[in-house]
Coordinates of C-alpha atoms in Angstrom, one line a residue:
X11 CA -29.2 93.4 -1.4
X12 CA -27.1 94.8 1.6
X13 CA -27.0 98.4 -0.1
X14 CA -31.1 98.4 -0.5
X15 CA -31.2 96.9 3.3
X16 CA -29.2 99.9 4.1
X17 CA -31.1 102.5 2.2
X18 CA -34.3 101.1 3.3
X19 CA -33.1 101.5 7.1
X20 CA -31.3 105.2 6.1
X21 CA -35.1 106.4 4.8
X22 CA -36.4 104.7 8.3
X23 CA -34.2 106.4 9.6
X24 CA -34.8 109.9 8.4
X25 CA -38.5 109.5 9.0
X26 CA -38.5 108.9 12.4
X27 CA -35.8 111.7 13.6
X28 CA -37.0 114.0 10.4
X29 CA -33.4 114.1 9.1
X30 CA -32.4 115.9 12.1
X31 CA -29.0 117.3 12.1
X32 CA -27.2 119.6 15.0
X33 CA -27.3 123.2 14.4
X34 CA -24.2 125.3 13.8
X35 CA -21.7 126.1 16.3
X36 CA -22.8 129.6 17.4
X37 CA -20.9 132.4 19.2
X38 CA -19.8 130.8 22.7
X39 CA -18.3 132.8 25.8
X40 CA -14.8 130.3 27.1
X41 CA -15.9 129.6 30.9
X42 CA -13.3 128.6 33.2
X43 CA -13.4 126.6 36.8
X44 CA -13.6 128.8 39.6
X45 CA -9.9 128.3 41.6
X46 CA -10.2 126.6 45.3
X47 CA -10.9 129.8 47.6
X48 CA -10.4 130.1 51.7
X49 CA -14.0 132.1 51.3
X50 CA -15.5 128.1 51.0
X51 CA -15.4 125.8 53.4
X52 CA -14.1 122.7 51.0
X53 CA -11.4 125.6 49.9
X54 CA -10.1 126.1 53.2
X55 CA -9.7 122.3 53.2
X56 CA -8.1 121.6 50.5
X57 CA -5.7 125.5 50.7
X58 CA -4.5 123.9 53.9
X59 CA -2.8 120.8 52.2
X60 CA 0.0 123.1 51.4
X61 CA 1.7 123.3 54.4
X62 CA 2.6 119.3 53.3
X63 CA 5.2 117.8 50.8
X64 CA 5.8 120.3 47.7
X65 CA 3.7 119.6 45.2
X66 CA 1.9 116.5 46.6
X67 CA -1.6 116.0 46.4
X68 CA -3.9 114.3 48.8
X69 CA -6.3 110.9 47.6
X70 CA -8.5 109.1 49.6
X71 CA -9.6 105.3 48.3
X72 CA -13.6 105.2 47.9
X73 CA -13.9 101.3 46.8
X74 CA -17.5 101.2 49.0
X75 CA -20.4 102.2 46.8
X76 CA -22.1 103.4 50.0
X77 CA -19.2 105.6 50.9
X78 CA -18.5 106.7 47.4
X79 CA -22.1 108.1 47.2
X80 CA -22.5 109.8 50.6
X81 CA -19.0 111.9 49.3
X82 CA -20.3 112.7 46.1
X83 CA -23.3 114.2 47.8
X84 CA -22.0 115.9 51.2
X85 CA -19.9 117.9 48.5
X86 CA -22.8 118.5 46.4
X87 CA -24.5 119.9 49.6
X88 CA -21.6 122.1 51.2
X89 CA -20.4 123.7 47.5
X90 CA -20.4 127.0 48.1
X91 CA -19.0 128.1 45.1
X92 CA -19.1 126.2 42.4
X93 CA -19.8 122.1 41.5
X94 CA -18.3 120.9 38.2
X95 CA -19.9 117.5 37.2
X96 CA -18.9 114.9 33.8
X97 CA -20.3 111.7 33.1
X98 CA -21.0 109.5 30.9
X99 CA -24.4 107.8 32.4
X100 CA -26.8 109.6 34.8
X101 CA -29.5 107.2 35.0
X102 CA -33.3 107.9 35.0
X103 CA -33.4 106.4 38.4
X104 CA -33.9 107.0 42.0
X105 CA -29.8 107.8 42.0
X106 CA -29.6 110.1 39.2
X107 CA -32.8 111.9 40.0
X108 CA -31.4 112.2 43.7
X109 CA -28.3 114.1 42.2
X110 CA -29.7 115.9 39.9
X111 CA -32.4 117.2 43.1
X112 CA -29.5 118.0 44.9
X113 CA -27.5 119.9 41.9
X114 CA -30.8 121.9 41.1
X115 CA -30.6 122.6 45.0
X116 CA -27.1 124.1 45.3
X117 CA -28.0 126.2 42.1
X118 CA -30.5 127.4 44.5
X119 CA -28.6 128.5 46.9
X120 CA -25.8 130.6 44.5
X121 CA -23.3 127.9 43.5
X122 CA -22.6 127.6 39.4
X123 CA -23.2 124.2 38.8
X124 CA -22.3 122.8 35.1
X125 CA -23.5 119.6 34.2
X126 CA -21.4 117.6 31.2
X127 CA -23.4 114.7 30.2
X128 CA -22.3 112.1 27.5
X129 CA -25.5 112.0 25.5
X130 CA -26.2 108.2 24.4
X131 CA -28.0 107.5 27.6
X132 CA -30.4 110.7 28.3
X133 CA -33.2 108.4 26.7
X134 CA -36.4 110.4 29.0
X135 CA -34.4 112.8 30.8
X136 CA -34.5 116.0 28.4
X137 CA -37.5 117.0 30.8
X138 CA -35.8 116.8 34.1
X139 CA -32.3 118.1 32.3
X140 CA -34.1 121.2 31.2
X141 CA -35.3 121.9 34.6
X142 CA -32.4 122.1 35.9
X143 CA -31.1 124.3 33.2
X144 CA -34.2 126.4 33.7
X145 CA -32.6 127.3 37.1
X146 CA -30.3 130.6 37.5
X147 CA -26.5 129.8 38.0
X148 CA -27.4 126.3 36.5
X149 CA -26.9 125.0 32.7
X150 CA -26.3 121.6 31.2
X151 CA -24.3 120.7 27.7
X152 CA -24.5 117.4 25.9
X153 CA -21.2 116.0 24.6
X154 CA -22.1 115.0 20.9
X155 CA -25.8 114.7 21.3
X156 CA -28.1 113.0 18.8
X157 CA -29.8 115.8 17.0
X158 CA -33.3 113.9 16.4
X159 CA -35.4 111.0 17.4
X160 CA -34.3 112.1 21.0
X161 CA -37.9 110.7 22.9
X162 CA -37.4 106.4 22.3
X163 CA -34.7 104.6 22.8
X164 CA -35.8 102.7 18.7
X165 CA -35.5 106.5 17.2
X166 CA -32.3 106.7 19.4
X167 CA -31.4 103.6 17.4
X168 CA -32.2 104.3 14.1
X169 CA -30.3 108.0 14.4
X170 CA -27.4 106.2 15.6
X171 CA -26.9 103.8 12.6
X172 CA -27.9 106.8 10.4
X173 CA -24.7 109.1 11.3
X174 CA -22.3 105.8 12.5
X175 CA -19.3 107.5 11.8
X176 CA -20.1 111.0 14.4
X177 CA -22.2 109.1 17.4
X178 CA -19.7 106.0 17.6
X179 CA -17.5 108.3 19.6
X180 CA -18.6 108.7 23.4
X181 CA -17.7 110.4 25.9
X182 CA -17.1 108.1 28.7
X183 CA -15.2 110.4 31.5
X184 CA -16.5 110.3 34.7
X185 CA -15.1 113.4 37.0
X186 CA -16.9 115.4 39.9
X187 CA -14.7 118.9 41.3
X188 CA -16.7 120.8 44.2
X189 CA -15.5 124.4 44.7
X190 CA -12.2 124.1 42.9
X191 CA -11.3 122.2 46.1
X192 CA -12.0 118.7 45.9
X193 CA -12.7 115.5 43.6
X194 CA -14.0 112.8 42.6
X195 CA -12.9 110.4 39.7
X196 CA -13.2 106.8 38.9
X197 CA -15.0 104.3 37.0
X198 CA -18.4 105.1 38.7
X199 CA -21.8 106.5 36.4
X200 CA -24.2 108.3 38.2
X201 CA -27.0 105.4 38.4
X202 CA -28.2 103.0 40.7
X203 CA -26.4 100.0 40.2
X204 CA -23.3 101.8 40.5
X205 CA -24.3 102.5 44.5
X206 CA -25.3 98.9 45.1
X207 CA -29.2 100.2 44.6
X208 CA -30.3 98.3 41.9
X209 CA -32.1 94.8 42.6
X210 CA -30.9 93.1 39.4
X211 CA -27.5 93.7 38.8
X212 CA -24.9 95.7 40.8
X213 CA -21.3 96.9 39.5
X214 CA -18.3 96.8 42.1
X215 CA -16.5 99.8 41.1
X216 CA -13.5 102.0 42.3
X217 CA -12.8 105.9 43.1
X218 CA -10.7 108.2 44.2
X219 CA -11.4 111.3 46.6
X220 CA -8.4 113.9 45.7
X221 CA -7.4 117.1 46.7
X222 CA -4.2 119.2 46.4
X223 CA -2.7 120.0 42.8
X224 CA -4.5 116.9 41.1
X225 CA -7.5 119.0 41.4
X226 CA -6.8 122.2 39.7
X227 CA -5.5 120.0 36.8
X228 CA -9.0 117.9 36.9
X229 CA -10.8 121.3 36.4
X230 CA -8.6 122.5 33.7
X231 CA -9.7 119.3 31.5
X232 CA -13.4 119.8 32.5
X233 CA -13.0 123.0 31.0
X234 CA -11.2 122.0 27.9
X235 CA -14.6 119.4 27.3
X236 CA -17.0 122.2 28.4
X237 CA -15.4 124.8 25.9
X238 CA -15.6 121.8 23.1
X239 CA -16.8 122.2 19.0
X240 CA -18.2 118.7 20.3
X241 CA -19.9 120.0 23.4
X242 CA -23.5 121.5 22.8
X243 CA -26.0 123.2 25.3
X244 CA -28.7 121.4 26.2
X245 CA -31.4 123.7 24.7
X246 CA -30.0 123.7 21.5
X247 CA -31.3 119.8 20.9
X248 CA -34.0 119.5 23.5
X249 CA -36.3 121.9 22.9
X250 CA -40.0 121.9 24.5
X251 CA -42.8 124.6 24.6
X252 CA -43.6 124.5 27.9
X253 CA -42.8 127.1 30.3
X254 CA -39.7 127.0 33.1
X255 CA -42.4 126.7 35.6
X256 CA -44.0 123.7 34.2
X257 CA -40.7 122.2 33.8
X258 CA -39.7 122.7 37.4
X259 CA -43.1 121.5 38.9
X260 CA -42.6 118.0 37.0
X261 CA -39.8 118.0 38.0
X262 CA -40.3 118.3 41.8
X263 CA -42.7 115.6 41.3
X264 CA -40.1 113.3 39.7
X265 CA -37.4 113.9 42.2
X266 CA -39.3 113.9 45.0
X267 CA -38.4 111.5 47.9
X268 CA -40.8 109.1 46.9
X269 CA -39.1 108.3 43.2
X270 CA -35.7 109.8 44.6
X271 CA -35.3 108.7 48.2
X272 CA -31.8 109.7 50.2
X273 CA -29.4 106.4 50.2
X274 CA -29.1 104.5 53.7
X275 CA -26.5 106.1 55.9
X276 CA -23.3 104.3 55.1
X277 CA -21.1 102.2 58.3
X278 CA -19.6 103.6 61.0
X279 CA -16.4 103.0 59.3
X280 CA -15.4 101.7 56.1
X281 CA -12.3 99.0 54.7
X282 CA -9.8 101.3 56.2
X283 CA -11.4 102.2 59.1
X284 CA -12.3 105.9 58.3
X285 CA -15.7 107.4 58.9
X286 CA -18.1 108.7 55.9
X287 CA -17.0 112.1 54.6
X288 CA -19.4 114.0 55.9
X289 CA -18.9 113.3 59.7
X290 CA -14.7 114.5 59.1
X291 CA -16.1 117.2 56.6
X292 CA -18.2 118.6 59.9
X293 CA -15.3 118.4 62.2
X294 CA -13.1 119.9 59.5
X295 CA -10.5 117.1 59.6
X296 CA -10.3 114.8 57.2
X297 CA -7.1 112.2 56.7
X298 CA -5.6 111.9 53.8
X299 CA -2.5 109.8 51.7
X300 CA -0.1 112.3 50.5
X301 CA 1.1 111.6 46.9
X302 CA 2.3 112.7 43.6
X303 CA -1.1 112.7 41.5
X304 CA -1.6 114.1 37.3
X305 CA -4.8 114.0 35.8
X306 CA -5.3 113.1 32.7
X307 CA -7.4 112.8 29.6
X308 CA -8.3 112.5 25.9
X309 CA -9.3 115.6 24.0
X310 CA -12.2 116.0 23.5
X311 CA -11.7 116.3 19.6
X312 CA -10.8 112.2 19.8
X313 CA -15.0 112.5 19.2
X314 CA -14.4 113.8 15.8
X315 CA -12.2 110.3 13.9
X316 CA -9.2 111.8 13.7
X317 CA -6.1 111.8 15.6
X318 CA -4.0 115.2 15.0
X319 CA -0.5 114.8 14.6
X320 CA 0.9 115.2 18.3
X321 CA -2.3 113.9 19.9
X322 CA -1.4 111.9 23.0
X323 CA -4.0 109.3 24.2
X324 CA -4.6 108.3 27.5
X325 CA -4.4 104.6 26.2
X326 CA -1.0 105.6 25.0
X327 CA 0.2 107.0 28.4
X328 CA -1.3 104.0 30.7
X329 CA 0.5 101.1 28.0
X330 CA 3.8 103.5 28.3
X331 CA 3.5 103.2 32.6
X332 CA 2.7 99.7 32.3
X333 CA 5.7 98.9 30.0
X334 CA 7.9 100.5 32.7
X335 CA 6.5 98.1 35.4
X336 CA 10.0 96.4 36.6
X337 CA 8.3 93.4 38.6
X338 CA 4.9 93.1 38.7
X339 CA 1.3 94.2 37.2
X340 CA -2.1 93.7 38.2
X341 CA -4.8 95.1 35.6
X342 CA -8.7 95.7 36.9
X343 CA -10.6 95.9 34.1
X344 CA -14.5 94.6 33.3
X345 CA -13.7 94.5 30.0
X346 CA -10.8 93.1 28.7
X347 CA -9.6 92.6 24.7
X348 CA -5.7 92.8 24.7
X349 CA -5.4 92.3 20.7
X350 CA -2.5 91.7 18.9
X351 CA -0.3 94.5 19.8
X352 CA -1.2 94.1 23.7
X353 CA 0.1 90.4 22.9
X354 CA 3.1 91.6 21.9
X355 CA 3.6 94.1 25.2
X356 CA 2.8 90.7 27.2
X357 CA 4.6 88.5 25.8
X358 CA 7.5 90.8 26.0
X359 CA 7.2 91.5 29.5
X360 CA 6.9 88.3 30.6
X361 CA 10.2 87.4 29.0
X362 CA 12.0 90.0 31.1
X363 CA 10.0 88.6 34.1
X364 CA 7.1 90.5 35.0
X365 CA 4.8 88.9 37.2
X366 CA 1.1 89.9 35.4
X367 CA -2.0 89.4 36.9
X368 CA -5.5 90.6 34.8
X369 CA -8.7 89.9 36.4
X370 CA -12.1 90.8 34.6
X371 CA -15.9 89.5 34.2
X372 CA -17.0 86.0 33.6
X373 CA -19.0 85.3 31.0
X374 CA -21.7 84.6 33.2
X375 CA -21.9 88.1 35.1
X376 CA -20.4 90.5 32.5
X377 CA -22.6 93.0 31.3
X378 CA -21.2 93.0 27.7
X379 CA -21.0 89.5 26.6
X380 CA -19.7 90.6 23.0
X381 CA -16.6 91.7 24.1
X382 CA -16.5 88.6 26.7
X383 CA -16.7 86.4 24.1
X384 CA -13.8 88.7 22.3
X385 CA -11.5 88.1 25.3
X386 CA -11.9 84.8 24.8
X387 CA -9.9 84.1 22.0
X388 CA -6.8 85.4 23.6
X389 CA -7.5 83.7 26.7
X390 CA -5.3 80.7 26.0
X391 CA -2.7 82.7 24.8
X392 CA -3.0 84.9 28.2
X393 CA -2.1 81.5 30.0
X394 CA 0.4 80.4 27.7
X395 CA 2.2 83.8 28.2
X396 CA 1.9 82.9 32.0
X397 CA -0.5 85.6 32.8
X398 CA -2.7 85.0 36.0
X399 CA -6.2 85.2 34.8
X400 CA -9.1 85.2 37.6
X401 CA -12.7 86.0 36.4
X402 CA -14.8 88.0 39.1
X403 CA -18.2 85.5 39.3
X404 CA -21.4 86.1 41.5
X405 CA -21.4 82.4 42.2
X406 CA -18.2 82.3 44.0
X407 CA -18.2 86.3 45.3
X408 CA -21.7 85.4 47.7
X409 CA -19.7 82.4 49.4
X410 CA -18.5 85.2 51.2
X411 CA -20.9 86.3 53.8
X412 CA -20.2 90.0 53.5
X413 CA -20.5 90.3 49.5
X414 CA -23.7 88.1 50.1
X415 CA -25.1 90.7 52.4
X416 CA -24.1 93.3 50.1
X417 CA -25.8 91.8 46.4
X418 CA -28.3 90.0 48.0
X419 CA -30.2 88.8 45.4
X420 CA -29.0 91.0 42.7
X421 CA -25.7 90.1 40.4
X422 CA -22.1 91.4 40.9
X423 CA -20.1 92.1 38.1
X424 CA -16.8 94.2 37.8
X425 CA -16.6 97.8 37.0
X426 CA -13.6 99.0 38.3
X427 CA -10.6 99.9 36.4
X428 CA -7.0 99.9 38.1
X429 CA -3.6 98.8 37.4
X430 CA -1.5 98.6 40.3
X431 CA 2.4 98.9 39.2
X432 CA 5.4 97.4 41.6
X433 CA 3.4 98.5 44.6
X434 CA 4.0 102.3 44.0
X435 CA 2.2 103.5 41.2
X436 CA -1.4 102.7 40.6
X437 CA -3.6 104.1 37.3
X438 CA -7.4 104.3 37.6
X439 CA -10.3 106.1 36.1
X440 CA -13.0 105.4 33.1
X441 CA -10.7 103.5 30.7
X442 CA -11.5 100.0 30.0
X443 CA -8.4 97.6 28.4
X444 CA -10.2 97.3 25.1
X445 CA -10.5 99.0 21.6
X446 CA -13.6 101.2 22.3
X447 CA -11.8 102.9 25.1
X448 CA -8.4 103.1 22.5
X449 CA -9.9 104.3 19.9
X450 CA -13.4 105.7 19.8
X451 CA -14.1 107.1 23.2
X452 CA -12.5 109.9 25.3
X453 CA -11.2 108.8 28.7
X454 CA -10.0 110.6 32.0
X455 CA -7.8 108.8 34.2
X456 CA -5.4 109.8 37.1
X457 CA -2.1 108.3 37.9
X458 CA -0.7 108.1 41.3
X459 CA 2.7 107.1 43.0
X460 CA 1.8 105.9 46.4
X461 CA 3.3 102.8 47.9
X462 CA 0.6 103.6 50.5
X463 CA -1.9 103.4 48.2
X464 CA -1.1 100.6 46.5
X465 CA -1.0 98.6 50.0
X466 CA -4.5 100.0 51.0
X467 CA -5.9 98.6 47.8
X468 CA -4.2 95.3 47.9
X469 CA -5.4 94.8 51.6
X470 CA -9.1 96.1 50.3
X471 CA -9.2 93.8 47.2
X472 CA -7.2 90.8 49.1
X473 CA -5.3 90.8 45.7
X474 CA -2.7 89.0 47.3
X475 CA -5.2 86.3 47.7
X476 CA -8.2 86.7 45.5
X477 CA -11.9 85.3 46.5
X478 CA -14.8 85.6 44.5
X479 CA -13.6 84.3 41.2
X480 CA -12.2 81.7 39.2
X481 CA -9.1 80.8 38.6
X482 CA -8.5 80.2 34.8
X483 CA -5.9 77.7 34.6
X484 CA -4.7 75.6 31.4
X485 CA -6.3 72.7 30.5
X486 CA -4.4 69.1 30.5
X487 CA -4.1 69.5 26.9
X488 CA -2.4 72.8 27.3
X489 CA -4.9 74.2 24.5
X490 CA -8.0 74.7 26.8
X491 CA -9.0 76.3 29.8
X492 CA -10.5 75.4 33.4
X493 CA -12.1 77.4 36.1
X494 CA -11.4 76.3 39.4
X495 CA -14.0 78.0 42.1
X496 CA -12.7 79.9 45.2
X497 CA -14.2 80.8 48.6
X498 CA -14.6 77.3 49.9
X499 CA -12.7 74.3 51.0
X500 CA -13.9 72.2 48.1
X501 CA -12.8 74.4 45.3
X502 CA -14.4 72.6 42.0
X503 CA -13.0 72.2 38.8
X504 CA -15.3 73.3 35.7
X505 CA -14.5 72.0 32.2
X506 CA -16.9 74.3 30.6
X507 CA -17.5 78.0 31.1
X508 CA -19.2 78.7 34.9
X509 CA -22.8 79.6 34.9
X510 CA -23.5 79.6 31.0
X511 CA -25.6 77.1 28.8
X512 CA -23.8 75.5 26.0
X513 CA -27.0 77.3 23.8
X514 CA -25.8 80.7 25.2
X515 CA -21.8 81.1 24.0
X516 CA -23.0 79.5 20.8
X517 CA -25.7 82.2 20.3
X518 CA -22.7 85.0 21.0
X519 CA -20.4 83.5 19.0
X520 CA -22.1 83.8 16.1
X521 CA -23.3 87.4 16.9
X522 CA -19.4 88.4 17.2
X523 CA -18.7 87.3 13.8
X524 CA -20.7 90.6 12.6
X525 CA -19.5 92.8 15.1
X526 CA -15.6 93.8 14.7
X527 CA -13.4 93.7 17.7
X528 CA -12.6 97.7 17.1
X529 CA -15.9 98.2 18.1
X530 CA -15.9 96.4 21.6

């Protein structure tokens, strides 16, 4: 019965996407960043940074959305040169159309812009993608597109069950490099609810504005994804008969500033009491931390199911850092499965007296409740280890009046991923704690030893003193789990998990029985 269910949906399948499959890799030119030059503006920045410590690079904490997306477009709009952009979500929204208006802008005025787009989510966007691509000095690659069925998201569906095995694998770096100069990386997608835009649900998130040798490195992997077997241009799977022109008058339309509006200008100052970019980009000082920074990533041939002997992945070299920690760890992560072996690396570390503090998405505001309901099992064991678990809750973050200002009525959830190591090194960028991230997807991440840096964040995140979650605490049974609230005087105690119906984590539980953990 299941093999007929499975042809039936394989024939479905092959109807709807017409047995699509990609075309052949063809001849392909290498292309290669263009290097930081004084002739740019940003290059004259960043070339200046050498007269500091040997070697160090310069990073900048962007933890506000609103100041992470007013430096992500003044670059965009003083490039001169070049701009370098890799994601894995540009969103068909008022955010993503607004960046790819400004991209097709600064291809208009002579800088070689290469857009890398993870292709799961470009559900409606072919149109606008090949506009941009229409534009000289401009082109656009999909990292292991879907070769058919490419107009609904249910065709998107049915191609993806119909080659499993290739489109499991996702590209999930997120990495912007203006000029060769400077960066951005982090856990941010180019969409509105990762800019605090969105009126239903809004991510807190975390990046890092670097400059110095961190960035040269940063361009070298963009490259290494760009030049990918896995990497395809965008007109080899979206094709359209219209003309360029057509293509570039829709999309004016659907960019314009009535469907793509600028963002509001961000505070006068931000958590650490520096201006937006853009005002220190115009007097042509910015301040920086000075700090040994390596980038890092999976290659891109993670996409293909096989590991090559040698192969190093970036899980591999955060779990090494975060072995070394001698006295304390605190893991950021909206998604959090440890498994077996991470039980092991706990347990162990506890025994030798690390202090570990994880803290993730309830179950009420996470945005995958699949792998929610995943963390779950090992959450007792997490306490019995001693961990400190704290869940990040929409309830308890709008007791405070400056998150309640900030979500008004829309939900917070946690999209950041850090790891802060004895207060000197810190680890950030796309990868989640969980299989997916392990095992299927590529990641980029960037690791940083700054004891400066890791005292900015604790004062921005008050992780000495955490609000807006609970705190997940054994029961009096020592086999279950309570929440006690934070943010007020009263602090309530909650037998049963915060802000979900009893109907709801039965409904879940049963769907995780058919989805395996190494897919989460």
């Amino acid at each position: 019965m299941i093999s007929l269910l499975r042809s039936v949906t394989l024939v479905i399948a092959c109807l709807a996407t017409g047995c699509a499959s990609l075309p052949p890799p063809g001849p392909r030119v290498s292309e290669q960043a263009i290097p930081a030059s004084p002739q740019t503006t940003l290059g004259r920045i960043a070339l200046s940074l050498k007269a500091g410590p040997a070697g160090r690079s310069a990073v900048r904490p962007l933890p506000q959305a609103s100041f992470a997306l007013d430096a992500r477009l003044e670059l965009i709009r003083r490039a001169q040169a070049s701009l370098d952009v890799q994601t894995y979500h540009l969103g068909n929204d008022k955010t993503g159309l607004l960046i790819l208006r400004e991209l097709r802008d600064a291809a208009r005025r002579g800088v070689r812009v290469r857009l890398l787009l993870d292709d799961f989510h470009t559900v409606g966007l072919d149109r606008p993608l090949l506009a941009l691509a229409a534009e000289a000095g401009a082109e656009v690659r999909l990292f292991n597109p879907f070769a058919g069925g490419r107009e609904h998201t249910a065709t998107r569906w049915l191609s993806f069950f119909s080659d499993f095995s290739r489109l499991n694998h996702r590209m999930h770096n997120k990495l912007l490099v203006a000029d060769g100069a400077i960066a951005i990386a982090g856990g941010r997608n180019l969409a509105d609810e990762y800019f605090m835009r969105s009126n239903g649900a809004n991510f807190l998130d975390f990046e890092l504005l670097m400059a110095g040798p961190v960035v040269p490195q940063s361009a070298r992997i963009f490259d290494e994804y760009w030049n990918s077997d896995v990497v395809y241009p965008l007109a080899h799977v979206a094709r359209t008969h219209d003309t360029a022109d057509t293509l570039k008058g829709e999309f004016e339309l659907a960019s314009s500033e009535a469907h793509a509006p600028r963002p509001d200008r961000p505070p006068e100052l931000d958590a650490f009491g520096e201006p937006p970019l853009g005002q220190e980009l115009a007097r042509g000082e910015l301040r920086w931390m000075r700090a040994e920074a390596d980038a890092f990533a999976d290659s891109p041939n993670k996409a293909l199911g096989s590991r090559p002997a040698g192969m190093v992945t970036l899980a591999q070299r955060w779990y090494a850092t975060m072995e070394a920690a001698k006295s304390q760890l605190i893991v950021i992560s909206p998604y959090f499965i440890p498994g077996d072996k991470g039980m092991e690396r706990i347990r162990a570390a506890r025994a030798r007296g690390l202090h570990i503090t994880v803290i993730t998405n309830s179950l009420a505001d996470t945005d995958e409740p699949l792998v929610n309901v995943n963390y779950n099992t090992y959450r007792v064991a997490l306490l019995q280890a001693g961990v400190e678990l704290l869940e990040v809750s929409s309830r308890q973050m709008k007791r405070n009046g400056v998150m309640r200002r900030a979500l008004r009525d829309a939900q917070g959830r946690l999209h950041g991923k850090l790891a802060l190591i004895d207060r000197e090194w810190v680890l950030l960028g796309s990868m989640n704690l969980d299989p997916r991230s392990a095992l299927l997807n590529t990641e980029f991440g960037v690791r940083v030893r700054s004891f400066e840096l890791t005292q900015a964040l604790h004062y921005a995140y008050l992780l000495d003193n955490v609000e807006g979650v609970y705190r997940v605490k054994l029961g009096p049974d020592g086999q279950g789990v309570q929440w006690v609230g934070t943010g007020d005087e009263s602090n309530e105690v909650l037998d049963d998990e915060p802000d979900s119906s009893m109907l709801t984590r039965l409904q879940l539980l049963m769907f995780s029985w058919f989805v395996p953990s190494d897919q989460l």
